């Protein structure tokens, strides 16, 4: 019996069933989410998504009250965050048995020394990416404020108030920010 | 990571978080329209993604099967090593085997009186004899019963 504090979790079969029932729109959301999480890291959106599937199938807990798209998006975020840390530490710590995808990566892994150094993004590059993104909105000061505010971690509601926009207008502007960034950086944010 | 880079990198992470949030809250109609606008075919994309998922499921199943097999092998090995041995039967068996062995071997193996052999000596001798290729009837001391 489940205690009151324990949240019910989806079984492996439930997760698989939910994924198989995703609509085309939900698949696009997943792919786009993967692209954003992978944007600043040396992992492709497809690999990131596949690794999220592998972890979902290998026992990562999915609370029953969390939608499958959100769950997979969070899993990708967690993986991407780990990828970033690995590169920063110049270490590749993976369990070859974690999944087929990981095992394949390990098999294909080249000498880490030169590759990892190439993958480490310099401070200048990161700052340049940030500047290039903000420059996309030179013609739209409100969108630029939103982009900068999102980067600075300003709460959405506060940002909306700062820009003096209603909810609909704010959401529309945020969407414009996303679309411009998507189009300007179709292959991620790394050079 | 230096402070400046960390700060800039964190800023990009926060931006990614906000943009993913926007992706997750965009309506079906809008997200489909965007995808088509970028030249994509939503149905074809969904089929590709499903195939990617099925490959992951297959890989996971293979990995689980491998782990299950290893678990069974471990359990079997553990069961074999812990099967209790009937020492009365084992001593009778050793006695019978020693009687039929050629004299030279019998003298070597039974240098001590059988009654002085400890239980582990008996089991050890039987195992040694098996390793030497001495055939004897199924006795219940090899854990296979």
Short mmCIF file of C-alpha atoms in Angstrom, two decimals:
data_model
loop_
_atom_site.label_atom_id
_atom_site.label_comp_id
_atom_site.label_asym_id
_atom_site.label_seq_id
_atom_site.Cartn_x
_atom_site.Cartn_y
_atom_site.Cartn_z
CA UNK A 1 0.00 0.00 0.00
CA UNK A 2 1.21 3.44 -0.80
CA UNK A 3 1.94 5.91 1.94
CA UNK A 4 0.40 9.35 1.71
CA UNK A 5 3.81 10.91 1.11
CA UNK A 6 4.76 8.63 -1.77
CA UNK A 7 3.59 9.72 -5.17
CA UNK A 8 2.33 7.09 -7.53
CA UNK A 9 4.73 6.49 -10.37
CA UNK A 10 4.06 5.29 -13.88
CA UNK A 11 5.22 1.78 -14.60
CA UNK A 12 7.65 1.10 -17.45
CA UNK A 13 4.77 -0.18 -19.55
CA UNK A 14 2.69 2.91 -18.76
CA UNK A 15 5.53 5.16 -19.89
CA UNK A 16 5.98 3.19 -23.11
CA UNK A 17 2.24 3.29 -23.79
CA UNK A 18 2.10 7.04 -23.18
CA UNK A 19 5.04 7.66 -25.52
CA UNK A 20 3.49 5.51 -28.24
CA UNK A 21 0.32 7.56 -27.98
CA UNK A 22 2.03 10.94 -28.40
CA UNK A 23 0.52 13.11 -31.08
CA UNK A 24 2.55 14.72 -33.89
CA UNK A 25 2.35 18.05 -32.03
CA UNK A 26 3.73 16.46 -28.86
CA UNK A 27 6.58 14.87 -30.78
CA UNK A 28 7.45 18.30 -32.16
CA UNK A 29 7.43 19.74 -28.64
CA UNK A 30 9.81 17.01 -27.54
CA UNK A 31 12.12 17.55 -30.49
CA UNK A 32 12.18 21.31 -30.00
CA UNK A 33 12.80 20.92 -26.27
CA UNK A 34 15.67 18.56 -27.06
CA UNK A 35 17.09 21.13 -29.46
CA UNK A 36 17.09 23.85 -26.80
CA UNK A 37 18.66 21.63 -24.12
CA UNK A 38 21.29 20.43 -26.54
CA UNK A 39 21.89 23.89 -28.00
CA UNK A 40 24.79 24.82 -25.74
CA UNK A 41 26.23 21.32 -25.41
CA UNK A 42 28.19 18.83 -27.47
CA UNK A 43 25.31 16.42 -27.85
CA UNK A 44 22.78 16.32 -30.65
CA UNK A 45 19.07 16.82 -29.98
CA UNK A 46 18.37 13.34 -31.33
CA UNK A 47 20.98 11.70 -29.09
CA UNK A 48 19.63 13.61 -26.13
CA UNK A 49 16.10 12.47 -26.83
CA UNK A 50 17.23 8.88 -27.33
CA UNK A 51 19.12 8.93 -24.06
CA UNK A 52 16.00 10.28 -22.32
CA UNK A 53 14.02 7.36 -23.76
CA UNK A 54 16.66 4.94 -22.54
CA UNK A 55 16.56 6.35 -19.03
CA UNK A 56 12.77 6.34 -19.01
CA UNK A 57 12.82 2.67 -19.98
CA UNK A 58 15.60 1.84 -17.55
CA UNK A 59 13.77 2.95 -14.46
CA UNK A 60 13.80 6.74 -14.14
CA UNK A 61 10.80 7.55 -11.98
CA UNK A 62 7.93 9.29 -13.74
CA UNK A 63 5.28 10.51 -11.29
CA UNK A 64 1.83 9.55 -12.46
CA UNK A 65 0.63 13.14 -12.29
CA UNK A 66 3.36 14.45 -14.61
CA UNK A 67 2.66 14.46 -18.33
CA UNK A 68 4.95 12.30 -20.42
CA UNK A 69 6.19 15.21 -22.54
CA UNK A 70 7.09 17.22 -19.45
CA UNK A 71 8.74 14.17 -17.88
CA UNK A 72 10.90 13.55 -20.95
CA UNK A 73 11.73 17.25 -21.24
CA UNK A 74 12.88 17.27 -17.60
CA UNK A 75 14.89 14.10 -18.18
CA UNK A 76 16.61 15.71 -21.15
CA UNK A 77 17.39 18.77 -19.08
CA UNK A 78 18.96 16.61 -16.43
CA UNK A 79 21.03 14.70 -19.01
CA UNK A 80 22.10 17.90 -20.77
CA UNK A 81 23.13 19.43 -17.48
CA UNK A 82 25.25 16.36 -16.76
CA UNK A 83 26.82 16.58 -20.22
CA UNK A 84 27.80 20.17 -19.57
CA UNK A 85 29.42 19.29 -16.25
CA UNK A 86 31.31 16.39 -17.80
CA UNK A 87 32.81 18.60 -20.43
CA UNK A 88 33.64 21.30 -17.94
CA UNK A 89 35.48 18.76 -15.81
CA UNK A 90 37.19 17.32 -18.91
CA UNK A 91 36.03 13.90 -17.81
CA UNK A 92 33.83 11.40 -19.51
CA UNK A 93 32.08 9.39 -16.85
CA UNK A 94 29.56 7.04 -18.36
CA UNK A 95 28.43 3.58 -17.52
CA UNK A 96 28.78 1.62 -20.73
CA UNK A 97 25.98 -0.64 -19.58
CA UNK A 98 23.55 2.20 -18.88
CA UNK A 99 21.89 1.85 -22.24
CA UNK A 100 22.54 0.80 -25.79
CA UNK A 101 22.90 4.45 -26.78
CA UNK A 102 25.55 5.07 -24.15
CA UNK A 103 27.30 1.81 -24.95
CA UNK A 104 27.45 2.84 -28.59
CA UNK A 105 28.91 6.20 -27.65
CA UNK A 106 31.54 4.54 -25.53
CA UNK A 107 32.44 2.20 -28.38
CA UNK A 108 32.79 5.11 -30.76
CA UNK A 109 34.58 7.29 -28.25
CA UNK A 110 37.79 8.85 -29.47
CA UNK A 111 40.74 9.92 -27.38
CA UNK A 112 39.14 12.35 -24.91
CA UNK A 113 42.00 14.79 -24.63
CA UNK A 114 41.82 16.72 -27.91
CA UNK A 115 38.07 16.23 -28.42
CA UNK A 116 37.11 17.46 -25.00
CA UNK A 117 39.28 20.54 -25.30
CA UNK A 118 37.70 21.36 -28.60
CA UNK A 119 34.30 21.00 -27.01
CA UNK A 120 35.01 23.30 -24.13
CA UNK A 121 33.47 26.56 -25.07
CA UNK A 122 35.51 29.56 -24.18
CA UNK A 123 34.14 32.33 -22.05
CA UNK A 124 34.41 34.65 -25.04
CA UNK A 125 32.29 32.31 -27.13
CA UNK A 126 29.54 32.08 -24.56
CA UNK A 127 29.51 35.85 -24.19
CA UNK A 128 29.45 36.18 -27.98
CA UNK A 129 26.49 33.82 -28.25
CA UNK A 130 24.62 35.87 -25.71
CA UNK A 131 25.40 39.09 -27.57
CA UNK A 132 24.43 37.56 -30.91
CA UNK A 133 21.10 36.49 -29.48
CA UNK A 134 20.32 39.89 -28.10
CA UNK A 135 21.32 41.45 -31.41
CA UNK A 136 18.52 39.47 -33.07
CA UNK A 137 16.11 41.87 -31.39
CA UNK A 138 17.77 45.17 -32.17
CA UNK A 139 14.65 46.11 -34.11
CA UNK A 140 12.31 45.17 -31.29
CA UNK A 141 13.28 46.66 -27.92
CA UNK A 142 10.46 44.89 -26.07
CA UNK A 143 11.51 41.48 -27.39
CA UNK A 144 15.11 42.36 -26.49
CA UNK A 145 14.12 43.19 -22.93
CA UNK A 146 12.26 39.88 -22.70
CA UNK A 147 15.22 37.91 -24.10
CA UNK A 148 17.62 39.63 -21.71
CA UNK A 149 15.21 39.24 -18.82
CA UNK A 150 14.82 35.52 -19.51
CA UNK A 151 18.60 35.15 -19.57
CA UNK A 152 18.85 37.02 -16.29
CA UNK A 153 16.28 34.76 -14.69
CA UNK A 154 13.63 37.39 -14.16
CA UNK A 155 10.31 35.82 -13.31
CA UNK A 156 7.85 35.80 -16.21
CA UNK A 157 5.21 37.75 -14.37
CA UNK A 158 7.71 40.40 -13.33
CA UNK A 159 9.05 40.61 -16.84
CA UNK A 160 5.58 40.99 -18.23
CA UNK A 161 4.91 43.85 -15.82
CA UNK A 162 8.24 45.46 -16.72
CA UNK A 163 7.30 45.41 -20.38
CA UNK A 164 3.79 46.62 -19.59
CA UNK A 165 2.23 43.81 -21.60
CA UNK A 166 -0.92 41.83 -20.94
CA UNK A 167 -0.63 38.04 -20.71
CA UNK A 168 -1.53 37.44 -24.34
CA UNK A 169 0.83 40.08 -25.66
CA UNK A 170 3.65 38.85 -23.42
CA UNK A 171 3.19 35.23 -24.52
CA UNK A 172 3.11 36.34 -28.13
CA UNK A 173 6.34 38.32 -27.71
CA UNK A 174 8.04 35.45 -25.91
CA UNK A 175 7.04 33.21 -28.80
CA UNK A 176 8.57 35.68 -31.22
CA UNK A 177 11.79 35.53 -29.21
CA UNK A 178 11.80 31.75 -29.38
CA UNK A 179 11.09 31.61 -33.09
CA UNK A 180 13.82 34.08 -33.98
CA UNK A 181 16.34 32.17 -31.91
CA UNK A 182 15.22 28.87 -33.45
CA UNK A 183 15.65 30.25 -36.93
CA UNK A 184 18.94 32.00 -36.23
CA UNK A 185 20.51 28.94 -34.56
CA UNK A 186 19.00 25.90 -36.29
CA UNK A 187 21.98 23.72 -35.39
CA UNK A 188 22.42 24.77 -31.79
CA UNK A 189 24.16 27.68 -30.20
CA UNK A 190 27.71 26.43 -30.42
CA UNK A 191 29.82 27.75 -33.30
CA UNK B 1 34.57 27.46 -15.15
CA UNK B 2 35.40 31.11 -14.69
CA UNK B 3 32.87 33.44 -13.12
CA UNK B 4 32.21 35.30 -16.35
CA UNK B 5 31.71 32.19 -18.38
CA UNK B 6 29.61 30.55 -15.67
CA UNK B 7 27.43 33.60 -15.55
CA UNK B 8 27.03 33.74 -19.33
CA UNK B 9 26.46 29.98 -19.53
CA UNK B 10 23.87 30.10 -16.76
CA UNK B 11 22.15 32.90 -18.65
CA UNK B 12 21.89 30.67 -21.73
CA UNK B 13 20.56 27.83 -19.57
CA UNK B 14 17.89 30.11 -18.13
CA UNK B 15 16.97 31.21 -21.62
CA UNK B 16 16.72 27.57 -22.76
CA UNK B 17 14.48 26.82 -19.78
CA UNK B 18 12.16 29.69 -20.67
CA UNK B 19 12.08 28.73 -24.35
CA UNK B 20 11.31 25.09 -23.54
CA UNK B 21 8.56 26.33 -21.27
CA UNK B 22 7.18 28.27 -24.22
CA UNK B 23 7.43 25.19 -26.46
CA UNK B 24 5.51 23.13 -23.91
CA UNK B 25 2.72 25.68 -23.61
CA UNK B 26 2.31 26.49 -27.30
CA UNK B 27 -0.96 25.18 -28.70
CA UNK B 28 -1.03 22.14 -30.96
CA UNK B 29 -2.20 24.24 -33.90
CA UNK B 30 0.62 26.75 -33.50
CA UNK B 31 3.36 24.19 -32.99
CA UNK B 32 2.21 22.23 -36.03
CA UNK B 33 2.06 25.43 -38.09
CA UNK B 34 5.59 26.39 -37.01
CA UNK B 35 6.89 23.00 -37.97
CA UNK B 36 5.30 23.14 -41.40
CA UNK B 37 6.57 26.70 -41.85
CA UNK B 38 10.10 25.36 -41.28
CA UNK B 39 9.55 22.76 -43.99
CA UNK B 40 8.76 19.80 -41.77
CA UNK B 41 6.09 17.13 -42.12
CA UNK B 42 4.60 16.53 -38.64
CA UNK B 43 3.33 13.02 -39.43
CA UNK B 44 6.59 11.91 -40.94
CA UNK B 45 8.47 13.43 -38.02
CA UNK B 46 6.21 11.60 -35.55
CA UNK B 47 6.85 8.32 -37.36
CA UNK B 48 10.61 8.90 -37.20
CA UNK B 49 10.47 9.75 -33.52
CA UNK B 50 8.36 6.67 -32.77
CA UNK B 51 10.91 4.53 -34.57
CA UNK B 52 13.65 6.14 -32.49
CA UNK B 53 11.68 5.32 -29.35
CA UNK B 54 11.12 1.71 -30.41
CA UNK B 55 14.85 1.30 -30.97
CA UNK B 56 15.42 2.57 -27.43
CA UNK B 57 12.85 0.13 -26.07
CA UNK B 58 14.50 -2.72 -27.92
CA UNK B 59 17.93 -1.77 -26.59
CA UNK B 60 16.54 -1.48 -23.09
CA UNK B 61 14.84 -4.87 -23.37
CA UNK B 62 18.08 -6.47 -24.53
CA UNK B 63 19.90 -4.90 -21.63
CA UNK B 64 17.24 -6.12 -19.17
CA UNK B 65 17.37 -9.62 -20.64
CA UNK B 66 21.15 -9.65 -20.23
CA UNK B 67 20.83 -8.50 -16.63
CA UNK B 68 18.14 -11.12 -15.95
CA UNK B 69 20.34 -13.87 -17.40
CA UNK B 70 23.24 -12.76 -15.25
CA UNK B 71 20.94 -12.77 -12.23
CA UNK B 72 19.77 -16.32 -12.95
CA UNK B 73 23.37 -17.47 -13.39
CA UNK B 74 24.33 -15.88 -10.08
CA UNK B 75 21.36 -17.44 -8.29
CA UNK B 76 22.18 -20.85 -9.77
CA UNK B 77 25.81 -20.61 -8.72
CA UNK B 78 24.79 -19.53 -5.25
CA UNK B 79 22.28 -22.41 -4.95
CA UNK B 80 24.93 -24.93 -6.05
CA UNK B 81 27.44 -23.78 -3.53
CA UNK B 82 24.97 -23.80 -0.68
CA UNK B 83 23.21 -27.13 -1.27
CA UNK B 84 23.42 -29.19 1.94
CA UNK B 85 25.34 -32.47 1.70
CA UNK B 86 24.22 -35.68 3.40
CA UNK B 87 27.49 -36.61 5.11
CA UNK B 88 26.45 -40.17 5.88
CA UNK B 89 25.85 -40.79 2.20
CA UNK B 90 29.04 -38.95 1.32
CA UNK B 91 31.14 -41.13 3.64
CA UNK B 92 29.48 -44.27 2.26
CA UNK B 93 30.20 -43.11 -1.25
CA UNK B 94 33.82 -42.35 -0.49
CA UNK B 95 34.20 -45.72 1.16
CA UNK B 96 32.72 -47.45 -1.90
CA UNK B 97 34.87 -45.48 -4.32
CA UNK B 98 38.06 -46.14 -2.38
CA UNK B 99 37.35 -49.85 -2.45
CA UNK B 100 37.21 -49.98 -6.23
CA UNK B 101 40.19 -47.71 -6.90
CA UNK B 102 43.52 -49.26 -7.90
CA UNK B 103 45.62 -49.98 -4.84
CA UNK B 104 48.22 -47.29 -5.43
CA UNK B 105 45.64 -44.54 -5.59
CA UNK B 106 43.72 -45.99 -2.68
CA UNK B 107 46.82 -45.87 -0.50
CA UNK B 108 47.52 -42.30 -1.40
CA UNK B 109 43.99 -41.07 -0.87
CA UNK B 110 43.27 -43.06 2.25
CA UNK B 111 46.57 -42.48 4.00
CA UNK B 112 44.51 -41.61 6.99
CA UNK B 113 41.73 -43.79 8.30
CA UNK B 114 38.40 -42.86 6.84
CA UNK B 115 36.99 -42.43 10.32
CA UNK B 116 39.54 -39.73 11.01
CA UNK B 117 38.50 -37.67 8.01
CA UNK B 118 36.51 -34.54 8.78
CA UNK B 119 33.31 -33.83 6.82
CA UNK B 120 35.12 -31.28 4.71
CA UNK B 121 37.93 -33.78 4.03
CA UNK B 122 35.30 -36.23 2.75
CA UNK B 123 33.65 -33.66 0.51
CA UNK B 124 37.05 -32.44 -0.66
CA UNK B 125 38.23 -35.93 -1.51
CA UNK B 126 35.06 -36.64 -3.46
CA UNK B 127 35.54 -33.39 -5.39
CA UNK B 128 39.17 -34.25 -6.05
CA UNK B 129 38.14 -37.67 -7.34
CA UNK B 130 35.57 -36.14 -9.64
CA UNK B 131 38.20 -33.74 -10.97
CA UNK B 132 40.50 -36.69 -11.56
CA UNK B 133 37.78 -38.21 -13.70
CA UNK B 134 36.73 -40.98 -11.36
CA UNK B 135 33.15 -41.88 -12.24
CA UNK B 136 30.76 -42.81 -9.47
CA UNK B 137 26.99 -43.05 -9.13
CA UNK B 138 24.88 -39.97 -8.56
CA UNK B 139 25.31 -39.42 -4.85
CA UNK B 140 23.67 -36.20 -3.85
CA UNK B 141 26.94 -34.58 -2.85
CA UNK B 142 27.41 -32.49 -5.95
CA UNK B 143 24.46 -30.26 -5.32
CA UNK B 144 22.69 -31.40 -8.45
CA UNK B 145 19.92 -33.14 -6.58
#
